[in-house]
């Protein structure tokens, strides 16, 4: 079945450091890929997405590229801020096999210290 | 602005009691979902609905039920609360494939309900 694997952390970085959170997926069809972010005390919100191979999603300085050959969708940011402290979820939606459902990874907790 | 709300935000109840968590969305979305979030388990799907009168079981549906009588609401009922159901519950909605564009399956989340069963 479909699944998402990501580094679980917690990840602690100093402000302005480079961030990478690894995400790999397993899917039988042609999924769309997402990164969701959950700030403390809030629900999840969509951060970025990519709907086909080689697409790059970007938002708020975060980027992720859909790599079909390595089944990966790693999240990167060049210079993190304290306000980026949150839990990040990699996710996929495969309309061919899991109609309208989103499969979430376990989440990666990020703490950015000044 | 369209939104998705949950109530109550916090609830403490006793083992064996019936509890209902409300979810209301004004996006006019076809799809609605209930998840629970627990440390070490991430998000787990409890129940979901693709439209009025439609409900489906997710991966952790035992002890929970839902009903969809209109587009806006998907209440989640714990028939007889157990301590193992202490968790944070999130409701989400998406437009669904009936929507006009490929992004119709993006999910929008409510703020969550923290439930404690004592």
Short mmCIF file of C-alpha atoms in Angstrom, two decimals:
data_model
loop_
_atom_site.label_atom_id
_atom_site.label_comp_id
_atom_site.label_asym_id
_atom_site.label_seq_id
_atom_site.Cartn_x
_atom_site.Cartn_y
_atom_site.Cartn_z
CA UNK A 1 0.00 0.00 0.00
CA UNK A 2 0.89 3.66 -0.03
CA UNK A 3 3.11 5.00 2.72
CA UNK A 4 5.30 7.93 3.68
CA UNK A 5 8.53 7.77 5.66
CA UNK A 6 10.27 10.80 7.10
CA UNK A 7 12.97 11.52 9.65
CA UNK A 8 11.23 11.84 12.99
CA UNK A 9 13.57 14.18 14.80
CA UNK A 10 13.36 16.18 16.90
CA UNK A 11 15.58 18.47 14.89
CA UNK A 12 17.19 21.43 16.64
CA UNK A 13 18.88 24.16 14.61
CA UNK A 14 20.32 27.58 15.25
CA UNK A 15 18.72 30.55 13.55
CA UNK A 16 19.91 31.04 9.94
CA UNK A 17 21.04 27.40 9.62
CA UNK A 18 20.18 25.29 6.57
CA UNK A 19 17.29 22.86 6.97
CA UNK A 20 16.70 19.52 5.29
CA UNK A 21 13.94 17.13 6.32
CA UNK A 22 14.02 13.89 4.37
CA UNK A 23 10.87 12.28 3.04
CA UNK A 24 10.46 9.15 0.92
CA UNK A 25 7.28 7.54 -0.27
CA UNK A 26 5.82 4.33 -1.61
CA UNK A 27 2.91 4.52 -4.02
CA UNK A 28 1.46 2.26 -6.68
CA UNK A 29 0.09 5.07 -8.81
CA UNK A 30 1.16 8.63 -9.58
CA UNK A 31 0.74 10.53 -6.34
CA UNK A 32 0.72 14.19 -5.56
CA UNK A 33 3.05 15.12 -2.71
CA UNK A 34 2.64 17.64 0.06
CA UNK A 35 4.32 19.19 3.04
CA UNK A 36 2.01 20.29 5.84
CA UNK A 37 3.12 22.34 8.86
CA UNK A 38 1.62 22.35 12.36
CA UNK A 39 2.46 25.28 14.60
CA UNK A 40 2.07 24.80 18.37
CA UNK A 41 -1.56 24.53 19.42
CA UNK A 42 -2.90 24.66 15.87
CA UNK A 43 -4.15 22.34 13.17
CA UNK A 44 -2.15 21.37 10.11
CA UNK A 45 -1.90 23.73 7.17
CA UNK A 46 -0.59 23.11 3.69
CA UNK A 47 2.94 24.47 3.21
CA UNK A 48 3.66 23.39 -0.36
CA UNK A 49 2.82 20.76 -2.91
CA UNK A 50 3.94 19.12 -6.16
CA UNK A 51 1.64 17.18 -8.44
CA UNK A 52 4.02 15.49 -10.90
CA UNK A 53 7.62 14.35 -11.25
CA UNK A 54 10.28 17.09 -11.29
CA UNK A 55 7.83 19.71 -10.04
CA UNK A 56 9.21 22.00 -7.34
CA UNK A 57 6.87 23.27 -4.67
CA UNK A 58 7.83 26.42 -2.78
CA UNK A 59 6.38 28.70 -0.13
CA UNK A 60 7.72 30.97 2.64
CA UNK A 61 11.32 30.14 1.65
CA UNK A 62 10.74 26.37 1.83
CA UNK A 63 11.24 24.19 -1.24
CA UNK A 64 10.77 20.55 -2.15
CA UNK A 65 11.29 18.77 -5.47
CA UNK A 66 9.29 15.71 -6.54
CA UNK A 67 11.91 13.07 -7.43
CA UNK A 68 10.26 10.03 -8.97
CA UNK A 69 13.54 8.19 -9.54
CA UNK A 70 14.37 8.25 -5.83
CA UNK A 71 10.72 8.41 -4.61
CA UNK A 72 11.63 11.40 -2.49
CA UNK A 73 10.28 14.83 -1.62
CA UNK A 74 12.82 16.38 0.76
CA UNK A 75 11.99 19.71 2.40
CA UNK A 76 14.68 22.41 2.41
CA UNK A 77 15.10 25.95 3.61
CA UNK A 78 18.25 27.98 3.28
CA UNK A 79 17.99 30.02 6.48
CA UNK A 80 15.57 29.04 9.22
CA UNK A 81 13.99 31.44 11.68
CA UNK A 82 12.68 30.95 15.20
CA UNK A 83 9.16 31.32 13.76
CA UNK A 84 9.73 28.14 11.70
CA UNK A 85 9.62 26.04 14.87
CA UNK A 86 6.81 23.57 14.21
CA UNK A 87 6.05 19.99 13.26
CA UNK A 88 6.36 19.20 9.55
CA UNK A 89 4.42 16.39 7.88
CA UNK A 90 5.19 14.89 4.51
CA UNK A 91 2.10 13.48 2.80
CA UNK A 92 0.84 11.98 -0.41
CA UNK A 93 -2.44 11.62 -2.21
CA UNK A 94 -2.81 8.92 -4.82
CA UNK A 95 -6.14 9.34 -6.53
CA UNK A 96 -5.85 5.99 -8.30
CA UNK A 97 -5.60 3.90 -5.16
CA UNK A 98 -6.69 6.00 -2.18
CA UNK A 99 -9.39 8.17 -3.64
CA UNK A 100 -9.28 11.61 -2.02
CA UNK A 101 -7.45 10.40 1.07
CA UNK A 102 -4.14 11.86 2.18
CA UNK A 103 -1.50 9.58 3.70
CA UNK A 104 0.63 11.40 6.28
CA UNK A 105 4.11 10.65 7.50
CA UNK A 106 4.79 10.61 11.26
CA UNK A 107 5.90 14.24 11.41
CA UNK A 108 9.26 15.87 12.17
CA UNK A 109 9.52 18.31 15.05
CA UNK A 110 11.76 21.31 14.36
CA UNK A 111 13.02 23.69 17.02
CA UNK A 112 14.98 26.77 15.97
CA UNK A 113 16.95 28.50 18.70
CA UNK A 114 18.16 32.11 18.54
CA UNK B 1 -13.94 33.85 4.90
CA UNK B 2 -14.56 30.13 4.71
CA UNK B 3 -13.32 28.13 7.66
CA UNK B 4 -13.51 24.86 9.55
CA UNK B 5 -14.27 24.94 13.26
CA UNK B 6 -14.27 22.35 16.01
CA UNK B 7 -15.96 22.34 19.37
CA UNK B 8 -15.28 22.02 22.16
CA UNK B 9 -11.57 22.86 22.05
CA UNK B 10 -10.96 21.00 25.30
CA UNK B 11 -13.03 18.25 26.91
CA UNK B 12 -12.58 16.12 29.99
CA UNK B 13 -14.90 13.15 30.39
CA UNK B 14 -15.17 9.95 32.36
CA UNK B 15 -14.69 6.42 31.16
CA UNK B 16 -17.90 4.94 29.76
CA UNK B 17 -19.59 8.20 28.87
CA UNK B 18 -20.75 9.05 25.37
CA UNK B 19 -18.98 12.07 23.90
CA UNK B 20 -19.64 13.96 20.67
CA UNK B 21 -17.10 16.25 19.04
CA UNK B 22 -18.42 18.77 16.54
CA UNK B 23 -16.89 19.74 13.22
CA UNK B 24 -18.37 22.45 11.00
CA UNK B 25 -17.01 23.72 7.68
CA UNK B 26 -18.15 26.60 5.53
CA UNK B 27 -16.02 25.68 2.50
CA UNK B 28 -18.93 23.70 1.00
CA UNK B 29 -16.51 20.79 0.66
CA UNK B 30 -17.72 17.33 -0.25
CA UNK B 31 -15.12 15.43 1.77
CA UNK B 32 -14.66 15.49 5.52
CA UNK B 33 -12.23 13.54 7.69
CA UNK B 34 -11.56 12.85 11.35
CA UNK B 35 -8.03 12.13 12.59
CA UNK B 36 -6.49 11.54 15.96
CA UNK B 37 -2.96 12.67 16.74
CA UNK B 38 -0.88 10.86 19.32
CA UNK B 39 2.81 11.08 20.14
CA UNK B 40 4.66 8.40 18.23
CA UNK B 41 1.76 7.70 15.87
CA UNK B 42 1.40 10.89 13.87
CA UNK B 43 -2.06 11.35 12.36
CA UNK B 44 -4.38 8.37 12.11
CA UNK B 45 -7.60 8.40 10.13
CA UNK B 46 -10.72 7.51 12.13
CA UNK B 47 -13.64 8.04 9.74
CA UNK B 48 -14.29 9.95 6.56
CA UNK B 49 -17.17 11.02 4.36
CA UNK B 50 -17.34 11.80 0.65
CA UNK B 51 -20.74 13.46 0.85
CA UNK B 52 -24.12 13.61 2.56
CA UNK B 53 -25.23 10.22 3.88
CA UNK B 54 -21.83 8.70 3.07
CA UNK B 55 -19.49 7.49 5.84
CA UNK B 56 -16.47 5.20 5.77
CA UNK B 57 -14.19 3.62 8.34
CA UNK B 58 -10.56 4.62 8.59
CA UNK B 59 -7.66 2.73 10.14
CA UNK B 60 -8.68 3.28 13.79
CA UNK B 61 -12.48 3.38 13.71
CA UNK B 62 -13.29 1.00 16.60
CA UNK B 63 -15.23 2.81 19.31
CA UNK B 64 -16.09 5.79 17.09
CA UNK B 65 -18.98 6.67 14.81
CA UNK B 66 -19.91 9.54 12.49
CA UNK B 67 -22.96 10.67 10.60
CA UNK B 68 -23.29 13.12 7.70
CA UNK B 69 -26.74 14.65 7.45
CA UNK B 70 -25.63 17.82 5.67
CA UNK B 71 -22.60 19.15 3.80
CA UNK B 72 -21.30 21.36 6.61
CA UNK B 73 -21.12 18.99 9.60
CA UNK B 74 -19.46 15.71 10.53
CA UNK B 75 -19.83 15.05 14.26
CA UNK B 76 -17.65 12.36 15.80
CA UNK B 77 -19.18 10.25 18.58
CA UNK B 78 -17.31 8.13 21.08
CA UNK B 79 -19.91 5.57 22.08
CA UNK B 80 -18.33 4.66 25.42
CA UNK B 81 -15.19 6.68 26.10
CA UNK B 82 -12.05 4.77 27.08
CA UNK B 83 -8.74 6.06 28.44
CA UNK B 84 -7.08 4.89 25.21
CA UNK B 85 -9.13 7.53 23.39
CA UNK B 86 -7.38 10.37 25.18
CA UNK B 87 -5.92 12.27 22.26
CA UNK B 88 -6.06 15.39 20.14
CA UNK B 89 -8.72 15.11 17.44
CA UNK B 90 -8.57 16.98 14.14
CA UNK B 91 -11.28 17.44 11.58
CA UNK B 92 -10.39 18.22 7.98
CA UNK B 93 -12.20 18.84 4.72
CA UNK B 94 -11.40 18.84 1.03
CA UNK B 95 -13.32 19.67 -2.10
CA UNK B 96 -12.98 16.17 -3.52
CA UNK B 97 -12.89 14.89 -7.06
CA UNK B 98 -16.23 16.51 -7.77
CA UNK B 99 -14.32 19.76 -7.71
CA UNK B 100 -13.30 21.43 -10.94
CA UNK B 101 -9.53 21.39 -10.51
CA UNK B 102 -6.73 19.02 -9.72
CA UNK B 103 -6.02 20.63 -6.37
CA UNK B 104 -9.41 19.66 -5.04
CA UNK B 105 -7.96 17.04 -2.66
CA UNK B 106 -5.94 19.51 -0.51
CA UNK B 107 -7.13 19.15 3.04
CA UNK B 108 -8.01 22.06 5.34
CA UNK B 109 -7.75 21.36 9.04
CA UNK B 110 -9.64 22.60 12.05
CA UNK B 111 -7.84 23.76 15.22
CA UNK B 112 -8.31 20.47 17.06
CA UNK B 113 -10.07 19.19 20.17
CA UNK B 114 -8.03 17.96 23.10
CA UNK B 115 -9.99 15.13 24.75
CA UNK B 116 -9.03 13.62 28.10
CA UNK B 117 -10.80 10.49 29.33
CA UNK B 118 -10.31 9.88 33.05
#
